[in-house]
Tab-separated table of C-alpha atoms in Angstrom:
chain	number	residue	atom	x	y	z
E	523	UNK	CA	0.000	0.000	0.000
E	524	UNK	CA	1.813	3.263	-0.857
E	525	UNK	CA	0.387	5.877	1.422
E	526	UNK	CA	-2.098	8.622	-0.089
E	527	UNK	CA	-1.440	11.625	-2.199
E	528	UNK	CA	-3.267	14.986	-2.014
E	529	UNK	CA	-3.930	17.920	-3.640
E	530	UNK	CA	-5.684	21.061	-3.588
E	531	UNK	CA	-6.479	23.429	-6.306
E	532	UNK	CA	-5.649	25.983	-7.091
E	533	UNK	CA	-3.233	25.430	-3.730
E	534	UNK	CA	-1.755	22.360	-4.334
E	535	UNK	CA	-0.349	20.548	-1.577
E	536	UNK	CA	0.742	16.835	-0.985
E	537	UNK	CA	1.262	13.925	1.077
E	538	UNK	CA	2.855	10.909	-0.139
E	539	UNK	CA	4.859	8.110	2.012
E	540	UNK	CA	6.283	4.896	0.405
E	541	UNK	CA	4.589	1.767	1.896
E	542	UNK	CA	3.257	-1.131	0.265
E	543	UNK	CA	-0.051	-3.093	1.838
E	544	UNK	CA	1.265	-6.804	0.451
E	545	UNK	CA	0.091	-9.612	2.442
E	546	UNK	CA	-0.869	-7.629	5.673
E	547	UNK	CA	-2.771	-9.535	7.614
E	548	UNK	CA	-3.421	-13.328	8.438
E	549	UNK	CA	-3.657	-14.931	5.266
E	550	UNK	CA	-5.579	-18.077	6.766
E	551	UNK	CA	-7.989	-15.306	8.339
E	552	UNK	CA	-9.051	-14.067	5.073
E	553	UNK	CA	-12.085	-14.560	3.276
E	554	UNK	CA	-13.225	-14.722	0.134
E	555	UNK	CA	-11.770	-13.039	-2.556
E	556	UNK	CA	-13.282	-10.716	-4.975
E	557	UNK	CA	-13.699	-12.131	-8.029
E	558	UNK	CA	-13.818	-10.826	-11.767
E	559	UNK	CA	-17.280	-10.635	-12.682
E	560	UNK	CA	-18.917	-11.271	-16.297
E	561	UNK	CA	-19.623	-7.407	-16.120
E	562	UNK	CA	-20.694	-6.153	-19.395
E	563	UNK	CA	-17.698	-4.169	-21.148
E	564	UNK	CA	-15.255	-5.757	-18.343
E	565	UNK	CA	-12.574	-7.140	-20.347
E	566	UNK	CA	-9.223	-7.461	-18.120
E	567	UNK	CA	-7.409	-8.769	-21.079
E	568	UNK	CA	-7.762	-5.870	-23.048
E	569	UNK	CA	-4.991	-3.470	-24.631
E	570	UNK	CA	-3.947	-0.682	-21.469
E	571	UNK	CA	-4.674	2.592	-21.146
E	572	UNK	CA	-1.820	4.422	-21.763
E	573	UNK	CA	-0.724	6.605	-18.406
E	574	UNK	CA	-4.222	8.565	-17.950
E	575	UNK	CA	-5.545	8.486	-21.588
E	576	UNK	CA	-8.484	6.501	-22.541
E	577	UNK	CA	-11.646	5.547	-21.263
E	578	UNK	CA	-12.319	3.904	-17.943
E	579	UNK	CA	-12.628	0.233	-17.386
E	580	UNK	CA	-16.186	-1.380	-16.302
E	581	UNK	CA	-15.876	-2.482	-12.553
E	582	UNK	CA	-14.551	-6.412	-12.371
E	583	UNK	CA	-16.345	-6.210	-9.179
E	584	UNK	CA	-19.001	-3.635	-8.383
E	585	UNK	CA	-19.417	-5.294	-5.170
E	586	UNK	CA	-16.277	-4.866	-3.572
E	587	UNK	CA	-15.948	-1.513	-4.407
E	588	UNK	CA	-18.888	-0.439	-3.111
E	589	UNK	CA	-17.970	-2.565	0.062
E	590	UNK	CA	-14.947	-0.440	0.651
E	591	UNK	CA	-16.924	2.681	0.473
E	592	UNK	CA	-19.135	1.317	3.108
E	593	UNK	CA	-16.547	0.230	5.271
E	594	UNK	CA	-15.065	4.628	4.744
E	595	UNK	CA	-18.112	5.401	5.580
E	596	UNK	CA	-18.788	3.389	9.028
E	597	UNK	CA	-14.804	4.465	9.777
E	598	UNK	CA	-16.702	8.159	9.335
E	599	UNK	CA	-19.565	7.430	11.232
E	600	UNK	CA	-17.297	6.093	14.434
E	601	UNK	CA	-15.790	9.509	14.481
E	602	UNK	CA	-18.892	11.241	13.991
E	603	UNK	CA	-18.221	12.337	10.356
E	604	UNK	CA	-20.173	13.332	7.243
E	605	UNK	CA	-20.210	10.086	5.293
E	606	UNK	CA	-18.656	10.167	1.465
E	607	UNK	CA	-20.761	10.490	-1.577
E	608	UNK	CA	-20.263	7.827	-4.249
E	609	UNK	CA	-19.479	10.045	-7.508
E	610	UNK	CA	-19.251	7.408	-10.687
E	611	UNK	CA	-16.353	9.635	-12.394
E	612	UNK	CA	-14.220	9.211	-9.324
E	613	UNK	CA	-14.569	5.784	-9.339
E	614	UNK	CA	-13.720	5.516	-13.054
E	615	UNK	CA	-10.400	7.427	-11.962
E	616	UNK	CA	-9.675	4.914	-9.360
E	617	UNK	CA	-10.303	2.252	-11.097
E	618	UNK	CA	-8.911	3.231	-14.673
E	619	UNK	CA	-5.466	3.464	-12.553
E	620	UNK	CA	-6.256	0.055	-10.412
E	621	UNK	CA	-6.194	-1.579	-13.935
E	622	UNK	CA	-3.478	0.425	-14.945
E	623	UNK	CA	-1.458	-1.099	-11.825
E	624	UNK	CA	-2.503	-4.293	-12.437
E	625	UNK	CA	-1.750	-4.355	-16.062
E	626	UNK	CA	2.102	-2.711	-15.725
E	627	UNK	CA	2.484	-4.525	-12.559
E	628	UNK	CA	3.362	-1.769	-10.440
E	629	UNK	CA	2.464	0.547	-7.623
E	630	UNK	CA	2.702	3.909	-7.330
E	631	UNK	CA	0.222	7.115	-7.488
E	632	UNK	CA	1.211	8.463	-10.714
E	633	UNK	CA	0.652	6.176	-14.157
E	634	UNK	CA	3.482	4.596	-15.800
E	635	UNK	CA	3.742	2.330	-18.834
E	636	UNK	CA	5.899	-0.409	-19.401
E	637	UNK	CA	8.252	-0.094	-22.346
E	638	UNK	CA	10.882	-3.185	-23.044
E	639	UNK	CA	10.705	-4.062	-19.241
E	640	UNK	CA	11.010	-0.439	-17.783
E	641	UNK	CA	8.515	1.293	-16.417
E	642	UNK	CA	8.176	5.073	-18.002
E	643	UNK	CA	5.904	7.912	-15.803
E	644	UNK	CA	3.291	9.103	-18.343
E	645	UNK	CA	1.721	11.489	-15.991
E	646	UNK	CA	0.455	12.585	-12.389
E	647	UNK	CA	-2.220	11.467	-10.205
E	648	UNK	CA	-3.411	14.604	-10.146
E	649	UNK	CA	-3.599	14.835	-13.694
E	650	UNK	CA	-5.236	11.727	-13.855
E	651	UNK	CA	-7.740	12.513	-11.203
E	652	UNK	CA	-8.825	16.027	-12.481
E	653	UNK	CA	-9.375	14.583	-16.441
E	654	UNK	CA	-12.184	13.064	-14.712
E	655	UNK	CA	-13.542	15.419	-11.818
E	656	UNK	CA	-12.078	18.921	-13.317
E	657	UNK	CA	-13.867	21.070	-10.901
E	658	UNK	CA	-12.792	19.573	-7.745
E	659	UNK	CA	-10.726	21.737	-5.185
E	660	UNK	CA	-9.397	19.364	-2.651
E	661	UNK	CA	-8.521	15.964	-3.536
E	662	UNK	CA	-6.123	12.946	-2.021
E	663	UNK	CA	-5.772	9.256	-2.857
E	664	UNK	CA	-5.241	6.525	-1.046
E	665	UNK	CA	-4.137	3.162	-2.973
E	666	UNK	CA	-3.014	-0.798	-1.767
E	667	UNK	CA	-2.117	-3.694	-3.457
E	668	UNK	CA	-1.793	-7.653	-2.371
E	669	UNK	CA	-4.840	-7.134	-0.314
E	670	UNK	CA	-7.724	-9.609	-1.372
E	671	UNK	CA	-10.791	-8.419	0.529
E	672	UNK	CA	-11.985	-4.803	1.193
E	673	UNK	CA	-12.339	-5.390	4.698
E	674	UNK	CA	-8.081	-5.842	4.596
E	675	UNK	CA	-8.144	-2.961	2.582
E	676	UNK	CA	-9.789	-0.169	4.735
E	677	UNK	CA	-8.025	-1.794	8.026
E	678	UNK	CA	-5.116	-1.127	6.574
E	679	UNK	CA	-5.534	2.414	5.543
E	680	UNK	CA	-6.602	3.038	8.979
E	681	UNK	CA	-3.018	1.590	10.661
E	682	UNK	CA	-1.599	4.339	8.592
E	683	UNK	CA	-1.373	8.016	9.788
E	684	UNK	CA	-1.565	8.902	6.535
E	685	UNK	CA	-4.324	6.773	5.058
E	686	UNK	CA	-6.316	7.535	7.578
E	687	UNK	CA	-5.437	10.788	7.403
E	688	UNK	CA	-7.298	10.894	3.907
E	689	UNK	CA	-10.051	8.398	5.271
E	690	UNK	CA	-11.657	10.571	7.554
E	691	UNK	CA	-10.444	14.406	5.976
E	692	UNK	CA	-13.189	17.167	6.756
E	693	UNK	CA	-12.100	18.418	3.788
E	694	UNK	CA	-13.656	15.534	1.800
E	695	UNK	CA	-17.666	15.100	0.547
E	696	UNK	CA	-17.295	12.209	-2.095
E	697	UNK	CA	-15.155	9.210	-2.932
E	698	UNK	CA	-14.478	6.750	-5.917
E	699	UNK	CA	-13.157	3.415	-5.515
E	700	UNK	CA	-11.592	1.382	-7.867
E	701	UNK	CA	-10.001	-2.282	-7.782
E	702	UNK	CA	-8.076	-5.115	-10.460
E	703	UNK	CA	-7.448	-7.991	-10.491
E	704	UNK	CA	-3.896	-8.942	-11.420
E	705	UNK	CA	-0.313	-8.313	-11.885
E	706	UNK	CA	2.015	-9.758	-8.980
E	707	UNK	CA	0.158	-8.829	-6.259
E	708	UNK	CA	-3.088	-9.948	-6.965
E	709	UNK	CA	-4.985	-6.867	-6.041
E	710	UNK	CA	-4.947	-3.366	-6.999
E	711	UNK	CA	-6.903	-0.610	-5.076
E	712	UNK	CA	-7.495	2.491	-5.065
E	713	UNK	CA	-9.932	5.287	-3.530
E	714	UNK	CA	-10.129	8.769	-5.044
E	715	UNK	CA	-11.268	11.696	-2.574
E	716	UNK	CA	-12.397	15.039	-3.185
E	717	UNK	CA	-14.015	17.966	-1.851
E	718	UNK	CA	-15.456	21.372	-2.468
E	719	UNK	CA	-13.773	24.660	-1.516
C-alpha cells in the first residue's frame, strides 16, 4: 500500500509516504476473494490505457468496491463524520489506474507504462484525477495492493497516519473506488477523494 497523495487546487499541496499493503494480515484469516465478474464491457485482457488516456474500465467487481466505500463510511460514522458520496467519475479514476497497476504490474500514485521491461511515468495522479472530476478543489488518494478483501483494505488504511489521514479528511464530501485484479500482487486498489472549496 503506498500511502495517499493529495492535492488542492488551485493550492496544491501533498502527502505521499512509500509503503506497500502486500500480504498484511493473516492470510488463513481471510475470506473470500473478490472475483472478476462477467460485467458487461469488463474485459481485463484488453490493450492498457496508456498513463491517464483513454476511457475507464467497467468495474470487475461492483461489489467490492462499493464494500470499501461502506466500510469509509462506518470508519466516518465512528468519528462522527459526514459520510462520502459515491461520484461514478471518481470511481472511473480509481479504477482506470487500479487496472493500470494491475496491467504494468506496479504501484505507485502516478501512471506509468511499461516499455521493453522499464517502467516510463506518463503522468500525475493529479492529472489523472482532475481529467475526470475537473472542478474539484481538494482531492487525495489513497491506494493498496496484495490485499484480497476490502475489509483488509480499509483496516489497513486506517493503521496508517496517513491513510487515515485521507479516510476521515473534513475536507472531503465524495469518494471513488476502484479495484483489479492482477499483476504480482493480486490486487490493486485504489480510492479517489475530493471535496469542495
Amino acid at each position: 500500500m503506498r500511502c495517499p497523495a493529495a492535492v488542492r487546487t488551485p493550492r496544491i499541496y501533498a502527502l505521499v509516504a512509500l509503503v506497500e499493503l502486500v500480504g498484511c494480515g493473516d492470510p488463513g484469516a481471510r475470506k473470500s476473494s473478490p472475483q472478476a465478474s462477467a460485467t458487461p464491457g469488463a474485459d481485463s485482457t484488453a490493450a492498457p490505457a496508456i498513463g491517464c488516456a483513454g476511457p475507464a474500465p467497467a468495474a470487475v467487481d461492483a461489489q467490492a468496491e462499493q464494500e470499501v466505500l461502506e466500510l469509509v463510511n462506518a470508519e466516518r460514522r465512528q468519528h462522527a463524520l459526514a459520510e462520502l458520496r459515491a461520484v461514478p467519475p471518481l470511481a472511473d479514476a480509481a479504477r482506470l489506474h487500479a487496472r493500470d497497476m494491475a496491467n504494468d504490474d506496479y504501484v505507485d500514485h502516478d501512471s506509468f507504462d511499461r516499455s521493453e521491461g522499464r517502467l516510463m511515468k506518463t503522468c500525475e495522479w493529479s492529472e489523472r484525477v482532475l481529467r475526470f472530476v475537473p472542478d474539484e478543489h481538494q482531492l487525495a488518494e489513497n491506494i493498496a495492493a496484495g490485499a484480497s478483501t476490502p475489509q483488509e483494505v480499509v483496516e489497513g488504511w486506517m493503521r496508517s497516519p496517513v491513510h487515515r489521514r485521507n479516510v476521515l479528511g473534513t475536507a472531503f464530501t465524495e469518494l471513488g473506488v476502484g479495484y483489479w485484479p492482477g499483476g504480482n500482487a493480486g490486487f490493486y486498489w485504489v480510492a479517489d477523494f475530493a471535496g469542495g472549496q
